[in-house]
Amino acid sequence: MKKIKQEEYIKEKRYKLNIKWILTIFILIMIMSLMYVKYIKELTYKNIYKNISELSEQTAAQLNLAIEEQKKFVEIMVESIDRGYFKTTDDIFDRFKVDLEDYNFTRLVILDKNGNGTTSDGHVVENYPNMQEFFSKEDVYLSENRPSTVSDNQVNIYSKKFKFNKKELVLFATINTEDYREILLRRLFNGEGGTYLINNNGDVLIDSFDNIKENNVNIYEYMKKMYNVTNQKDINKINNMAQNIKKLEVGTFDVKINKNTYFVHYEKVNVNNWYVVTVAPDNTIANEINIFITISLGVCFLINIIIVGISIYIDISNQKQNRKLYKTAYVDPITKLGNEAYFRENGTIFLEEQEKNKYIITVDINKFKALNNIYGYETCNNILKALGNKLTKILPTDNITCRISNDVFASIFVYEKNIKRLLDKVYTNASNLKVGDISIYVNLSIGAYKISSEDKDINKVLNKSYTARSKNKGLYNENYYIFDEVLENKLNEEQKIESYMENALKNKEFKIVYQPKVFTQTGKIRGAEALVRWERDGKIIQPGNFIPLFEKNKFIVKLDLYIFEQVCKDMQSWKEKYNFEPNISINVSKEHFVNENFIEEYVKISDKYSIKRSQIDLEITESATIDENIDTLKILNSIKEKGYTISIDDFGTGYSSLSMLQNMPIDLIKIDKVFVDKADLNSDRNIINFIMLLAKRLDVKTIVEGVETEEQVEFIRKLECDIIQGYYYSKPLSKADFEDYFNKRI
Ligand code: C2E
Ligand code: CA
Ligand code: CA
């Protein structure tokens, strides 16, 4: 089958739609996740800032407390010395030695102004430097670290001067800086974070990392070096800290180094304007948070994947569903070509898109019903398939070829060469079909129309090709018919008719004529067939000129009901005036059959005029009875049930099957005029003969129409046909003339 544009269209549309949706959902969730992560991060930073400040404050507080205690101890010692409890410096050492450990002091030292003296653990000290530093302080003083004179350690010294035996001395309580670190400055966060104790110039006194062995290391320079801070913004932050510390302010900041963030807090200590600086890297602090964030992101991503997965799944099943729907809506199951709806939709697009040399053709198989009877259903389906394939192949590439009803194919295409040659080719090539092993010849009717650039309505162009095709049907020696001016005029005429048909009905322009039906054997009148005439502007229009159109546009339904009621009125008047109850045939178009309750309406009308239903003969054409789309048997049975008689009109032209005929509740077979015309009157083996035998077998009466000559009457009488209708007896008559006609004969 040709590529279905419609399917591509649907797919494309759905595809785009879903990608849009999926992407939107994906991006939304991702944005939400990122916002969430950002929020968590900010929260985390705030928390870290708070934590590190607290930590730093605690450390400072602890340090303050410890220094306070140690100072107090030194004060107590000096107080008791002042009170004169001791005779010698050794007495002093002996008294306090035991308490030293409680305050983490390593030793006591007593020195004079020249720096000479002894220690509590028996060392002699000579010329200890910078004694002025200690003697100048009134209160307990805590020194920065300095090398010990008696060991290799760095020490810090608590000092206070005092008078002993009239001499000015100073008492040192020393602590090992290293021990001090252990006690006062904690290492934090598995050793990756820690604390520095610095003086107001930024010189590191103690560091909990134990990294700084030298003296007088400046923390600002050290931090820049140690943490490899090169970023000017971060350098500024460090410089800012230095300034703040000078101003005795506290603060927190963070620096980013190689993806790691270091948080720094500096907190003042109560002694010597020293500061505790706490440093913590975020990879340790934020590790748990990071794990949390990673998990959150993972979960978000997973949810996202699931949602996207579900959408894709839904999309795929939707597409499957769509394709199924599409197939039932647009694909002809027999030929796998597009169906009528498909043709109309894509034809419309085609009319929009293509500019020049556009053609539409419709092709059907003449007497396809007969082929059905001959070859059977399955083979005929294969014939349709083969014809569809052939048309698709013969017609120019990119043709849109569809089966738009039973055996009717329509195709729309662009062709720049000689269209007549192409149509000839279609006629000859597509007539010879190969179905399985057998070659089948089908007689095609082809109607073509050259589409102009103004044509945008697919129904109109389709209609023109239809008109050309029915024209072609009547022309036995033409292979195709191309829509021309003649047909254009006809279509215009039809349009005109359509524009005033409703008014014509209201204005009672439709009149009835009655053509008598006569019993063959007795010559007595049986009744008449009611036939419609259109009297417009004093002219009579024959039904052949409007009934086919009314059947197409369904106006026939209204007209038939109107005729039916008029006939009933006439019949009532004949009964009342002449006590005459003829059997009147009324034509019923098959367009009524789509409405299940149509017969109820007929019953209502004939009952209203008290007409015996058996006196009404409803003529239904043979072609109506073999329409696949109609449950003919059910309809005929319902008509019969109400008591009307039923005739099969135009019998012999429609190829109904014998088995169907057998089951139908019909009263009469009406033999078409063509068989009278064609009858070889001298031969027993003509078609009328055959139909007559058939009717007898089925126990159905026969009526022959279109009988014009004496000869024909004789012939029919011989065949024991029951009723004759034709010009031989009478042309259709007006009501008044028909009244004259029957009054003379009853
Ligand atoms: P039909 O039902 O087959 O009607 C018979 C047609 O054959 C009539 O043509 C009638 O005038 C014509 N006819 C009868 N005897 C002869 C004869 O000896 N020689 C010739 N040459 N013709 C003869 P008419 O009235 O033109 O009707 C044509 C068709 O229009 C009818 O064919 C019927 O199918 C349709 N028709 C007419 N009136 C109505 C109607 O009220 N409702 C419906 N649905 N169809 C109608
Ligand atoms: Ca008829
Ligand atoms: Ca007929």
mmCIF file of N, CA, C and O and ligand atoms in Angstrom, residues 529-531 585-587 619 621 649-650 670 705 725, ligand 2:
data_model
loop_
_atom_site.group_PDB
_atom_site.id
_atom_site.type_symbol
_atom_site.label_atom_id
_atom_site.label_comp_id
_atom_site.label_asym_id
_atom_site.label_seq_id
_atom_site.Cartn_x
_atom_site.Cartn_y
_atom_site.Cartn_z
ATOM 1 N N GLU A 529 -49.520 1.918 -12.038
ATOM 2 C CA GLU A 529 -48.320 2.295 -11.320
ATOM 3 C C GLU A 529 -48.320 3.809 -11.208
ATOM 4 O O GLU A 529 -48.538 4.515 -12.205
ATOM 5 N N ALA A 530 -48.092 4.287 -9.987
ATOM 6 C CA ALA A 530 -48.028 5.740 -9.782
ATOM 7 C C ALA A 530 -46.626 6.206 -10.131
ATOM 8 O O ALA A 530 -45.652 5.670 -9.623
ATOM 9 N N LEU A 531 -46.523 7.199 -11.019
ATOM 10 C CA LEU A 531 -45.221 7.720 -11.441
ATOM 11 C C LEU A 531 -45.201 9.228 -11.249
ATOM 12 O O LEU A 531 -46.204 9.903 -11.479
ATOM 13 N N SER A 585 -49.412 0.483 -7.763
ATOM 14 C CA SER A 585 -47.985 0.286 -7.472
ATOM 15 C C SER A 585 -47.349 1.630 -7.167
ATOM 16 O O SER A 585 -47.572 2.599 -7.881
ATOM 17 N N ILE A 586 -46.558 1.623 -6.101
ATOM 18 C CA ILE A 586 -45.841 2.856 -5.731
ATOM 19 C C ILE A 586 -44.356 2.506 -5.590
ATOM 20 O O ILE A 586 -44.003 1.504 -4.968
ATOM 21 N N ASN A 587 -43.536 3.329 -6.225
ATOM 22 C CA ASN A 587 -42.091 3.065 -6.162
ATOM 23 C C ASN A 587 -41.513 3.480 -4.810
ATOM 24 O O ASN A 587 -41.803 4.568 -4.303
ATOM 25 N N GLU A 619 -43.135 -1.196 -4.958
ATOM 26 C CA GLU A 619 -42.120 -1.644 -5.908
ATOM 27 C C GLU A 619 -40.733 -1.327 -5.372
ATOM 28 O O GLU A 619 -40.410 -0.162 -5.103
ATOM 29 N N THR A 621 -36.709 -1.954 -6.275
ATOM 30 C CA THR A 621 -35.874 -2.405 -7.394
ATOM 31 C C THR A 621 -34.995 -3.568 -6.970
ATOM 32 O O THR A 621 -34.626 -3.696 -5.805
ATOM 33 N N ASP A 649 -38.900 -4.698 -8.762
ATOM 34 C CA ASP A 649 -38.915 -3.878 -9.973
ATOM 35 C C ASP A 649 -37.648 -4.100 -10.785
ATOM 36 O O ASP A 649 -36.618 -4.501 -10.249
ATOM 37 N N ASP A 650 -37.754 -3.845 -12.084
ATOM 38 C CA ASP A 650 -36.588 -3.930 -12.990
ATOM 39 C C ASP A 650 -35.887 -5.270 -12.873
ATOM 40 O O ASP A 650 -34.660 -5.355 -12.908
ATOM 41 N N LYS A 670 -41.345 -7.962 -11.528
ATOM 42 C CA LYS A 670 -41.661 -7.047 -12.617
ATOM 43 C C LYS A 670 -40.510 -7.085 -13.608
ATOM 44 O O LYS A 670 -39.390 -6.661 -13.281
ATOM 45 N N GLU A 705 -43.218 -4.958 -18.073
ATOM 46 C CA GLU A 705 -43.438 -3.536 -18.371
ATOM 47 C C GLU A 705 -42.742 -3.146 -19.672
ATOM 48 O O GLU A 705 -41.882 -3.849 -20.160
ATOM 49 N N GLN A 725 -47.927 -4.050 -18.480
ATOM 50 C CA GLN A 725 -47.958 -2.587 -18.316
ATOM 51 C C GLN A 725 -47.153 -2.019 -19.463
ATOM 52 O O GLN A 725 -46.036 -2.464 -19.714
HETATM 53 CA CA CA B 2 -41.570 1.049 -10.976
#
